[in-house]
Structure formats: C-alpha cells, structure tokens
Short mmCIF file of C-alpha atoms and ligand atoms in Angstrom, two decimals:
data_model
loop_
_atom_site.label_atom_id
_atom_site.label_comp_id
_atom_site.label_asym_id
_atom_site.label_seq_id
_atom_site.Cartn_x
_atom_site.Cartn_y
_atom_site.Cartn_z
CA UNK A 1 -32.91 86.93 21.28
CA UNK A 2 -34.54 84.99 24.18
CA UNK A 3 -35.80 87.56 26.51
CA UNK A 4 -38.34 85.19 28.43
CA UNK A 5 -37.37 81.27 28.20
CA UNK A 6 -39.62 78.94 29.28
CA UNK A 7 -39.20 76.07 27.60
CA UNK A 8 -37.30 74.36 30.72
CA UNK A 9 -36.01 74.68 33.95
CA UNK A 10 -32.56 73.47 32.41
CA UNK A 11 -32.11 76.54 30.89
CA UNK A 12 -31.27 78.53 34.11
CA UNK A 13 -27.64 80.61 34.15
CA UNK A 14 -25.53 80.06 37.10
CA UNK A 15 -25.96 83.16 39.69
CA UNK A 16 -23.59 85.48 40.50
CA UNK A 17 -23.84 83.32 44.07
CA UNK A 18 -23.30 80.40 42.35
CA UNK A 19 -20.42 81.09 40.40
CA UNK A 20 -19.03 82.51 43.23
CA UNK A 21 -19.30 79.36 45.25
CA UNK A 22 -17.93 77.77 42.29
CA UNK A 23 -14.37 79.40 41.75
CA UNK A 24 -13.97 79.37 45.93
CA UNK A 25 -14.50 75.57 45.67
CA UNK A 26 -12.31 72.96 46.91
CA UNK A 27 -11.21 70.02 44.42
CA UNK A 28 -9.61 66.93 44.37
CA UNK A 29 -9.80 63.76 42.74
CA UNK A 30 -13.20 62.73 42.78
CA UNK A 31 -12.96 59.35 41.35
CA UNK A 32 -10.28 58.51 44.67
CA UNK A 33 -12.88 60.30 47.13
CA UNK A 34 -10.20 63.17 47.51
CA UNK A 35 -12.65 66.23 46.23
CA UNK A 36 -13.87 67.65 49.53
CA UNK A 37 -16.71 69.03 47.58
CA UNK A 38 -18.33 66.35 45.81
CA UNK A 39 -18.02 64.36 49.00
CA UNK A 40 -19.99 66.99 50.93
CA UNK A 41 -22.24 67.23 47.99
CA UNK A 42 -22.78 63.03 48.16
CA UNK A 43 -23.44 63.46 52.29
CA UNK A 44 -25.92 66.24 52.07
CA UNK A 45 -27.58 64.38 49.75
CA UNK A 46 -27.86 61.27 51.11
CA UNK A 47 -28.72 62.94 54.50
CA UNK A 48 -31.70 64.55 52.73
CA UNK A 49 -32.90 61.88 51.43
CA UNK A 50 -32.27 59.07 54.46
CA UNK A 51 -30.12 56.54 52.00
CA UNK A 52 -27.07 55.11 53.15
CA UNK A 53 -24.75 56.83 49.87
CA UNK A 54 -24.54 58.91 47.34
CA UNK A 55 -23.21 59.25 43.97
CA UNK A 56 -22.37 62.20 41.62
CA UNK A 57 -22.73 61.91 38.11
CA UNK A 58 -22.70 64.26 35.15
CA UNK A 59 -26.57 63.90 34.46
CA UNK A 60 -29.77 63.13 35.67
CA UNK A 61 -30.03 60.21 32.79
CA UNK A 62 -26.95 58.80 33.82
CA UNK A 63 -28.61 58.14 37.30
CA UNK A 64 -31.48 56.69 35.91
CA UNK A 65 -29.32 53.83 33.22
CA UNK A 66 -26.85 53.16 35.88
CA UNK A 67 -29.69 52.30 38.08
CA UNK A 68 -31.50 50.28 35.81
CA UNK A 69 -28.02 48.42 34.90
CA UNK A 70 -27.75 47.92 39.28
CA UNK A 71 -31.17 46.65 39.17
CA UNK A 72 -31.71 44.30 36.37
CA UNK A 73 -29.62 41.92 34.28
CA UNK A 74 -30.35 41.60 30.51
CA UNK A 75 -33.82 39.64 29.60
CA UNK A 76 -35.04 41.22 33.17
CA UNK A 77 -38.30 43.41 33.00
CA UNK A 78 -39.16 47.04 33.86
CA UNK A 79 -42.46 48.56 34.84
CA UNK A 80 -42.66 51.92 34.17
CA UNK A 81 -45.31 54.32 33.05
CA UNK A 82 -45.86 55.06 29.18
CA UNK A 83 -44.73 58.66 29.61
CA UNK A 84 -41.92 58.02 31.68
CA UNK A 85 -38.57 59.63 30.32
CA UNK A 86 -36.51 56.26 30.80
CA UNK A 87 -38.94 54.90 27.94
CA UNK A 88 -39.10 58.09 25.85
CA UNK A 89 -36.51 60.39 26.82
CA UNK A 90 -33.13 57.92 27.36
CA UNK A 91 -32.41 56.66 23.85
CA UNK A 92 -33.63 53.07 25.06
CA UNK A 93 -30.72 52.72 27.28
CA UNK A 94 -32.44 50.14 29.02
CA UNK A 95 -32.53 48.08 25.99
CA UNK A 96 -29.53 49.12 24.86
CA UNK A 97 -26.81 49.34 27.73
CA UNK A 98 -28.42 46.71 30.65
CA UNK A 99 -30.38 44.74 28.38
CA UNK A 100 -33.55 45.15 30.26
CA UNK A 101 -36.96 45.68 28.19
CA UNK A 102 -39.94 47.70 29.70
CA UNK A 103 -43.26 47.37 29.66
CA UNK A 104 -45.06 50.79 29.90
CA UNK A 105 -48.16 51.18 31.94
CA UNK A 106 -50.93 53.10 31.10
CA UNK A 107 -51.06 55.92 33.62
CA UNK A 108 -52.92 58.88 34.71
CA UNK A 109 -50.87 61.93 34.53
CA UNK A 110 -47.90 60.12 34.17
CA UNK A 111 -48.93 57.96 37.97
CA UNK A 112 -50.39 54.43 38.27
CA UNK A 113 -51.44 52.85 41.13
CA UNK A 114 -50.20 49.53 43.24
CA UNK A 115 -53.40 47.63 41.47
CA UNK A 116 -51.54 48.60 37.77
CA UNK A 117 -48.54 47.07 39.32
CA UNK A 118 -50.04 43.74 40.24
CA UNK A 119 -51.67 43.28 37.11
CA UNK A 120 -48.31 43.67 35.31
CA UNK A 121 -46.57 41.55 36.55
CA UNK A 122 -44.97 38.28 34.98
CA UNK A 123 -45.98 35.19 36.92
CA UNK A 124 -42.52 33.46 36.62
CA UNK A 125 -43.08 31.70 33.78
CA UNK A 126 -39.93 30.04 31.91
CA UNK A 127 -41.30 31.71 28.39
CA UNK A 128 -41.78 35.50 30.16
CA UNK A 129 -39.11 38.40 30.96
CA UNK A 130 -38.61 38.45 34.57
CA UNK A 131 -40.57 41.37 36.34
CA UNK A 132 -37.67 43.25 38.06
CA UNK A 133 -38.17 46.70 38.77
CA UNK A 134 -41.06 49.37 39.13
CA UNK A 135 -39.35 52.97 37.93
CA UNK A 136 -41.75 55.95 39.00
CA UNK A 137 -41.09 59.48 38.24
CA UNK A 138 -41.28 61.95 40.92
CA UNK A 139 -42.88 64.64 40.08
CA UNK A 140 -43.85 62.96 36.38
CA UNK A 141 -42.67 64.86 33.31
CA UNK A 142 -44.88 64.46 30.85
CA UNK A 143 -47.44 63.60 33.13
CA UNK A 144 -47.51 67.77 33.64
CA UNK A 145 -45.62 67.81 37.00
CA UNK A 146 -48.12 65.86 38.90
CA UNK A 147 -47.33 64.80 42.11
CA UNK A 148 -46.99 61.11 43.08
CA UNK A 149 -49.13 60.71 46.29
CA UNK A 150 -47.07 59.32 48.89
CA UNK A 151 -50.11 56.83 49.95
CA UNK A 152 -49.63 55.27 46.25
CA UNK A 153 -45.66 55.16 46.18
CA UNK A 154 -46.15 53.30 49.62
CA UNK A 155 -48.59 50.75 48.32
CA UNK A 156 -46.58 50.20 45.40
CA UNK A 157 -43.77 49.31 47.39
CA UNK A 158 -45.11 46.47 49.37
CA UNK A 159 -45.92 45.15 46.04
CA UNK A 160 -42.88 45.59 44.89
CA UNK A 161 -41.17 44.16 48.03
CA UNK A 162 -43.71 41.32 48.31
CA UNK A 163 -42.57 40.05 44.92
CA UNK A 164 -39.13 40.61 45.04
CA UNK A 165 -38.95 43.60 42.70
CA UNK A 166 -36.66 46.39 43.12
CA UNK A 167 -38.14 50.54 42.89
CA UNK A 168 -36.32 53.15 41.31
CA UNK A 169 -37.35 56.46 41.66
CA UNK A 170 -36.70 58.85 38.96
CA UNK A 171 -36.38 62.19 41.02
CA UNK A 172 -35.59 64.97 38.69
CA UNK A 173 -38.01 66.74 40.26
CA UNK A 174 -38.01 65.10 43.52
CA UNK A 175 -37.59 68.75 45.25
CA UNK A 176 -40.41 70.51 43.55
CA UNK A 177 -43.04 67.60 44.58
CA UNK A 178 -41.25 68.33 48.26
CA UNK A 179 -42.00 71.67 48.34
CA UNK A 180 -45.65 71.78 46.65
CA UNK A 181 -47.16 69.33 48.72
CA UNK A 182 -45.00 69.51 52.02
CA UNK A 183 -44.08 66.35 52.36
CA UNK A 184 -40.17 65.69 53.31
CA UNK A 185 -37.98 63.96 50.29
CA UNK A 186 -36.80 61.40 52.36
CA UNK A 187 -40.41 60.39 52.97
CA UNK A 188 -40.46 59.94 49.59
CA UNK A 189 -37.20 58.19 48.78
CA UNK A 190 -38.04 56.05 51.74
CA UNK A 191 -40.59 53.91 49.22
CA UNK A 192 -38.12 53.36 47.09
CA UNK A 193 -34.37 50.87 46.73
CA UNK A 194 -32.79 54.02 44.68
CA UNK A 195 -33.27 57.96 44.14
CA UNK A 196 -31.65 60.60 42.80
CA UNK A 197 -32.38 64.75 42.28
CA UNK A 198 -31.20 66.59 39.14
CA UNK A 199 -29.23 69.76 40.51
CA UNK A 200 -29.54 70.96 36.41
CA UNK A 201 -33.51 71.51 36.69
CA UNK A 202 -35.39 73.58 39.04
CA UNK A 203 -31.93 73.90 41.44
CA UNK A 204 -30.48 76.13 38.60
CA UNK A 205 -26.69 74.74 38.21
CA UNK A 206 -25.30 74.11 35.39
CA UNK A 207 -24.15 70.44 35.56
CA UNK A 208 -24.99 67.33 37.58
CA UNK A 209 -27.57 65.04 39.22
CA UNK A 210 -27.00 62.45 42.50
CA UNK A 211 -28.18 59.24 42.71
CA UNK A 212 -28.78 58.17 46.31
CA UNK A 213 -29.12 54.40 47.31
CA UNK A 214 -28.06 51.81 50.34
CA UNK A 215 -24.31 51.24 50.16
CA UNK A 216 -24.32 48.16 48.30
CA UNK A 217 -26.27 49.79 46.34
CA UNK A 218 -23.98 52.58 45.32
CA UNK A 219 -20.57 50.18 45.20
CA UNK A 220 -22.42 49.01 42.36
CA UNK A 221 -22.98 51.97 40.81
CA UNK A 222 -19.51 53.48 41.12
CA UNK A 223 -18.37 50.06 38.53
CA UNK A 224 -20.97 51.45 36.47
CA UNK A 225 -20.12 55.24 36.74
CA UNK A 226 -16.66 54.11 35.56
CA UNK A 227 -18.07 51.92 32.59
CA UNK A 228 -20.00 54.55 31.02
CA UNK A 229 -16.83 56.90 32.10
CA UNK A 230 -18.94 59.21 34.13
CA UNK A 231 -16.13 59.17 36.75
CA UNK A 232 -14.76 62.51 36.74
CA UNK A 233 -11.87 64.33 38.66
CA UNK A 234 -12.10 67.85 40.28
CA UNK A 235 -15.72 67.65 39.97
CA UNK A 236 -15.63 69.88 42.98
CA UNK A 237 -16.07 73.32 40.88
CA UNK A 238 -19.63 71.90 40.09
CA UNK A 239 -20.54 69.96 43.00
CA UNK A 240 -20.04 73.57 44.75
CA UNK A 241 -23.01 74.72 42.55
CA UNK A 242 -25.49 71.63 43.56
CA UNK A 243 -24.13 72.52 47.33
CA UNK A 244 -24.93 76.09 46.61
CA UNK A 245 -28.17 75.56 45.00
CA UNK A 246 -29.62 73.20 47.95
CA UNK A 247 -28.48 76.31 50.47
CA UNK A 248 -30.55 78.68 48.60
CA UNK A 249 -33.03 77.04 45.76
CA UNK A 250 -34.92 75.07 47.09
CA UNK A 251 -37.81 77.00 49.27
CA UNK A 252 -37.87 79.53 46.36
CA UNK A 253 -39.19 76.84 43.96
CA UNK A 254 -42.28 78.01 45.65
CA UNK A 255 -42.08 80.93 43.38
CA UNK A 256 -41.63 78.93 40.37
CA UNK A 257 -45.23 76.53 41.38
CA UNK A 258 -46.87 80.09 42.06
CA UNK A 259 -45.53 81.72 38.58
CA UNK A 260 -47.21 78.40 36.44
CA UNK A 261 -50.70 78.48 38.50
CA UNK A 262 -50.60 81.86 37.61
CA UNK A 263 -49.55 81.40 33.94
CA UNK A 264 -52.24 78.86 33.70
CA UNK A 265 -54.64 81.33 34.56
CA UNK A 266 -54.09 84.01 32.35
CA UNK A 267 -53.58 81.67 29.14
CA UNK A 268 -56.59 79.66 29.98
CA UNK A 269 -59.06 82.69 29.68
CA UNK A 270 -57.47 83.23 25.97
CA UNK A 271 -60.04 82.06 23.40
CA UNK A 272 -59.20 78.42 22.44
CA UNK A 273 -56.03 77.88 24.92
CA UNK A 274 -57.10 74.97 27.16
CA UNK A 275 -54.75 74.44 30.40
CA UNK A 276 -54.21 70.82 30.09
CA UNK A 277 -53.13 70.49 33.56
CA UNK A 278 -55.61 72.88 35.57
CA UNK A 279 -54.28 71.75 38.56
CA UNK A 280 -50.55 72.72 37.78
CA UNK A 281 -49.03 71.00 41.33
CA UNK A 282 -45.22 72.34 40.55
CA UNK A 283 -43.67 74.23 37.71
CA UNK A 284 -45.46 72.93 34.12
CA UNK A 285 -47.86 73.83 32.28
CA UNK A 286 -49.25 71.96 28.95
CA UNK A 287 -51.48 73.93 26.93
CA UNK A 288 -53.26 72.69 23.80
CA UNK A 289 -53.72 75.17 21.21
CA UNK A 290 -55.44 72.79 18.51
CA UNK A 291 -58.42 75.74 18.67
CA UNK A 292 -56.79 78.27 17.53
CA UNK A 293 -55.29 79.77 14.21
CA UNK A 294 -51.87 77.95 15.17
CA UNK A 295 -50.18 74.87 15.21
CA UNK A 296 -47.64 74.68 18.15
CA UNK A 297 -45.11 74.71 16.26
CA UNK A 298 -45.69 77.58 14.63
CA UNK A 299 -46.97 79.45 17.57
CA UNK A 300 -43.43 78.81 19.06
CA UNK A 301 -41.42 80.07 16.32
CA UNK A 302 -44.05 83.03 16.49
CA UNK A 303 -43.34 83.35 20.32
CA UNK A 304 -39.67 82.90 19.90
CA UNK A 305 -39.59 85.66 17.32
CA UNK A 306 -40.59 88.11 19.72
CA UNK A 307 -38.43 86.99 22.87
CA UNK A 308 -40.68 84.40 24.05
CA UNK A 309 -39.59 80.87 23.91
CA UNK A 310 -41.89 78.13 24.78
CA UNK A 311 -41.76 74.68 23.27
CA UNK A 312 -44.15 72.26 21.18
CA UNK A 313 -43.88 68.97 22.05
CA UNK A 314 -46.44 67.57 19.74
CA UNK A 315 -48.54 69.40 17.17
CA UNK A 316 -51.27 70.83 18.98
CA UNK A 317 -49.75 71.16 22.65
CA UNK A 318 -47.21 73.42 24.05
CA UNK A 319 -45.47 73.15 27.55
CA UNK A 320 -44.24 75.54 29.40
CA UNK A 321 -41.79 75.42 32.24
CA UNK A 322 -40.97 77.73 35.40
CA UNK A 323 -37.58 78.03 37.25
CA UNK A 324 -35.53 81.11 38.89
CA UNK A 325 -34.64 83.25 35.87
CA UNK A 326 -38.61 83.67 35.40
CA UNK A 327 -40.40 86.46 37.54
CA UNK A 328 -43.80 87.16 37.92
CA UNK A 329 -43.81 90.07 35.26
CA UNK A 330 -42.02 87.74 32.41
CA UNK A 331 -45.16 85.69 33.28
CA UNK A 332 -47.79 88.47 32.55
CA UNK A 333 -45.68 89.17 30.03
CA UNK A 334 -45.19 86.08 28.10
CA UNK A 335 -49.37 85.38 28.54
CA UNK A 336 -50.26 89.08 27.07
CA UNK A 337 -48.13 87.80 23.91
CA UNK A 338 -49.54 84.82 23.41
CA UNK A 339 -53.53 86.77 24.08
CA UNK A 340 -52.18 89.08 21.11
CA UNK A 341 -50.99 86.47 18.85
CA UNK A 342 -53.76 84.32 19.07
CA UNK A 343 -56.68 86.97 19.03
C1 PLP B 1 -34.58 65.93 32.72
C2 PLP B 1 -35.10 64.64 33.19
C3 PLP B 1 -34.26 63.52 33.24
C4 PLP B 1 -32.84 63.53 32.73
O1 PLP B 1 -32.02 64.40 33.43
P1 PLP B 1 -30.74 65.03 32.69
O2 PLP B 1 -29.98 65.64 33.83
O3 PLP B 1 -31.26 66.03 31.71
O4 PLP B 1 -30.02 63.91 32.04
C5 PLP B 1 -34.79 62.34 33.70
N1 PLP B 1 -36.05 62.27 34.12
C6 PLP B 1 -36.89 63.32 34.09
C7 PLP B 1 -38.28 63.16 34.60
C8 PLP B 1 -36.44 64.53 33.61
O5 PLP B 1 -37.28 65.57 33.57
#
C-alpha cells in the first residue's frame, strides 16, 4: 500500500471539509447557467484573476485544447516551450482537434524570454504557418516548478500584442507561483488573452479546472465545451469542492513549497542524488539518480514496495511532488528511505 505518495499533487483525497461542502451543495443545470454553484465557482474565479468570464470544465487539458481551438484556426502556429505539457502531455490535441502545429522553443527551466519569441516568429510569408499564439506555463511542469517572472510574461506580451498574436497561459499551477513569489494571480493573468487554474492539483479536489478569459472570449469556448461534450449538468457537487478548496487551500500551499525545499535538502546530501532543481520555487522536485546503484525505475518500484511512491519520468531522474496529504514527517520519512536504499 501507498503510505507516502508523492508522485503528484493530483493524487490528493477530498477532506472531510470538502466532502462536506460537496453533499451541502446546490445544483442545477450547468450547461443553462441554472447551477448556483458552478456559477459562483466561474465568478470567484474570474474575480481572482481580473478576466471578464469564466468557464468550468472537467480538466485542466480541456482548458488548454479549447483554448488553443479559440485561438487558432487549422494551418495557424503555436509557440510554446519544448517541455510544455500542450506539446508533450495533450495527445497532440493541437494537431489533432484545432489543427494548429507548434513549434517548441528551447527554454530554460521550462521559461523563454520575449527575445525567443521574436526570433520565432513567421514573417508572413505565403509558404509559412501563421504565428498565432505564445502558450506559457505558469509555474512550468517539467521545467521543475519554476516560476515565470512577471517582468518576462510582460515583455512577452507586447510582443505578442505588437504582432497580433494571442497568449495563453497554461495555469495549472497558477496558485502555487502566487503564493511562492507573492505576486497576485491576476497580475499574472493580466499578460495574458486566456488563463485557467486546475482545482485537481495543489487545490486538492477531485475534479475540475476553469478557464478564465474576456467574454468573447469565453462565448467561444462554451461552442467548444459543448463540441468536445465537456458541458455537464449538476456540476455543482464538484464546483463546491474548487469553491471549498480556494476558501481554505490556497495559503497552505506554503506548506507544500516548504515540505520540497526541505525534501531537496535531505536527498541532496545522499551520496549520488543530485537535486536537479536546487532552487525548488513551489512544490517539485527532480532528482537524478544516474550515480547510484539504481535506475529510476527501479528505485520507484523499490520505493513503492515499501509505502513510498515517487515516479520516474525518464531513466535516470525521478520527480517528486508536494500537496496537502504530505506532512513534514512523511517528508523525513520518505528521504531516510531513499538514504537507506541507496547506501
Ligand atoms: C496537470 C497539468 C495539465 C492538465 O491538467 P489536467 O487537469 O490533469 O487535465 C496541464 N498543464 C500542466 C502544466 C499540468 O501540470
């Protein structure tokens, strides 16, 4: 059995709270803007964030490929960075559902600056795809939660603007940049035509993600949310839980940055770990763990066979992820076991 699971922040349980707030919601039909719930959920959200409306949908990938399908037409292009999880992570949605083809950018940490931008984009030419969009990640994934500084998103997005691209901004951690480096999410969404937060990640509910935007914006997205048939009906019983979970989970993701700084400390000083991240800015940590007896994938089935369960994403690195059913003693914990495995 799992006893300590850290291989992501989706893999919270619903609180007690939560469920609580759950079966006490109220519900209607979402998809005729009768579920009292889901539209609270849509105006907190879009207060939070400064945007005009919101949308709920069933996932945080949904946001991103109905945006993209807003944004471009097929044969349009999108700039986004190598690691990004609409290039790696979406099934090539873009390619396959708007049409749209991406060229990946070469950044650091997962972030690339307004000068990568420029230099990527398609002069107009009648034999080039049309550069259309710029899709950052906020915090970046792969990138090992690093934090897009609000200086660059800025700068991209007079770029963007000055050639008449549109910016997307893949938020699934939106909230965990926000509370790391103390600058408001709306500050951040400001840079950018569309946002959304994933209420499934660090926020701890079970289901859902909402994708913010001006309201043209969204009245295009709602055709879409009905194409894919992510309209639902009495949503409300989970739009309670992303209510819920911005009442009460979002300063505690504090915990969850402090809990990976201090995991990356204890498995760094373990003979050949090396933090791949040192500077852990939210709630992941990459390790590589090429120099020692393991690979990762065998020091995760190791892990996992005692309680532990951290995951491998390639053959030599490992990445683990905080969130609120992690404490500061499954932590010490979880680093002891991988000192006595390794040693
Ligand atoms: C998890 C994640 C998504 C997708 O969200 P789902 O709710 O799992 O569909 C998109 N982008 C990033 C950066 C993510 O981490």
């Amino acid at each position: 059995m799992v006893r300590i699971n850290l291989y992501s922040d989706t893999q919270t349980q619903p609180t007690i709270g939560m469920r609580q707030a759950m079966s006490r919601a109220e519900v209607g039909d979402e998809q005729q803007f009768l579920d009292p719930s889901v539209n609270q959920l849509c105006d907190e959200v879009s207060k939070l964030l400064r945007k005009d409306s919101a949308l709920f949908l069933p996932s945080g990938t949904m946001c991103n490929q109905i945006a993209l399908a807003v944004h471009c037409v097929a044969g349009d292009e999108i700039i986004a960075d190598q690691t990004s999880h609409v290039i790696n992570n979406e099934a090539a949605g873009a390619a396959a559902i708007c049409g749209a083809a991406i060229r990946p950018i070469q950044g650091k940490r997962g972030i690339f600056s307004a000068d990568d931008v420029e230099r990527s984009l398609r002069a107009g030419r009648a034999l080039e795809p049309r550069s259309r969009l710029v899709v950052v990640e906020q915090s970046s994934n792969a990138g090992g939660g690093s934090i897009w500084p609000i200086k660059t998103l800025e700068e991209i997005s007079v770029v963007a603007r000055t050639h008449d691209l549109a910016m997307h901004m893949d938020g699934a951690r939106l909230l965990n940049a926000t509370v790391s480096s103390g600058i408001d999410a709306y500050r951040y969404a400001n840079t950018v035509d569309s946002v959304w937060l994933d209420l499934s990640k660090g926020l701890g509910c079970p289901i859902g993600a909402v994708l913010a935007g001006s309201d043209n914006f969204i009245r295009k997205a709602w055709r879409w949310k009905h194409r894919l048939g992510g309209a639902m009906r009495q949503a409300g019983v989970i739009a309670a839980a992303g209510l819920y979970s911005l009442e009460h989970h979002v300063a505690r993701l504090a915990e969850d940055h402090s809990n990976a700084k201090l995991f990356a400390q204890l498995v760094s000083s373990i003979e050949g770990v090396t933090v791949l991240n040192p500077e852990v800015e939210t709630n992941l940590v990459f390790f590589d763990v090429s120099q020692t007896k393991y690979t990762s994938a065998d020091l995760s089935t190791e892990l996992r066979n005692h309680g532990v369960w951290i995951g491998a994403p390639t053959s030599t690195s490992m990445r683990a992820v905080t969130h609120l059913d992690i404490s500061q003693s499954d932590i010490e914990e979880a680093a002891d076991l991988i000192r006595q495995l390794i040693s």
